[in-house]
Amino acid sequence: MAVVIRRAIPADADIIAGYAGKLVAQHREYNPKRFTCLANHEQMAEYYSGQTASPNAVVLVAELNGKVVGFAYIQFEARNYAALLESAAWLHDIFVDETARGTNIGKSLIEASAKASKELGADKLMLLAATENRFAQELFRQAGFRETMAEMMLSLD
């Protein structure tokens, strides 16, 4: 079982968009009021393809025996006044195909994301995890993440 974590290239965008779509669907199942689908498959593919060339972002893919089975998307912010953050990278997306779960690929993607974040100039890696996604929260805790904020929502309907 050969696992390789590498930077994504534009040719990976279609499979990444498929995984991103699954991630969106998962979050919409958790809370459709909070999580909205902002793009279709083609738009997601175009977005991630563009991010592979961004100087402030890194898109990683995980390959298992030569097949892409997961991805991570990191974006660097030198300063974010609203979040009171400086020199931070955000792990916006991380997803591992159902067939490859339990193989430590998620852990490997987190480790590679931390390394890529340092290379972007970050001194911390931030993320948000859906309240309902207990599995991901535990994975992040095991990787050393600690809770710093709690997002709350008031529905105005």
XYZ file of N, CA and C in Angstrom, residues 11 45 55 58 70 74 100 112 126 135 153:
33
model
N -4.751 19.111 -13.594
C -5.386 17.875 -14.069
C -6.099 17.109 -12.952
N -14.315 22.532 -9.944
C -13.094 22.105 -10.633
C -12.286 23.312 -11.084
N -0.323 31.864 -5.103
C 0.833 31.968 -4.206
C 0.458 31.881 -2.729
N -2.391 26.184 -1.086
C -1.837 24.883 -1.463
C -2.994 23.896 -1.523
N -7.960 11.366 -1.924
C -8.256 12.409 -0.952
C -7.563 13.702 -1.314
N -5.487 24.362 1.623
C -4.973 25.285 2.634
C -4.827 26.665 2.012
N -10.713 4.546 1.295
C -9.341 4.687 1.801
C -9.297 5.113 3.265
N 1.025 16.964 6.110
C 1.491 17.665 4.912
C 0.920 19.076 4.849
N -5.207 26.804 11.207
C -6.558 26.917 11.752
C -7.512 26.058 10.923
N -16.109 12.525 14.255
C -14.945 11.774 13.782
C -13.817 12.719 13.382
N -24.917 30.278 15.459
C -25.781 30.833 14.426
C -27.171 31.070 15.005
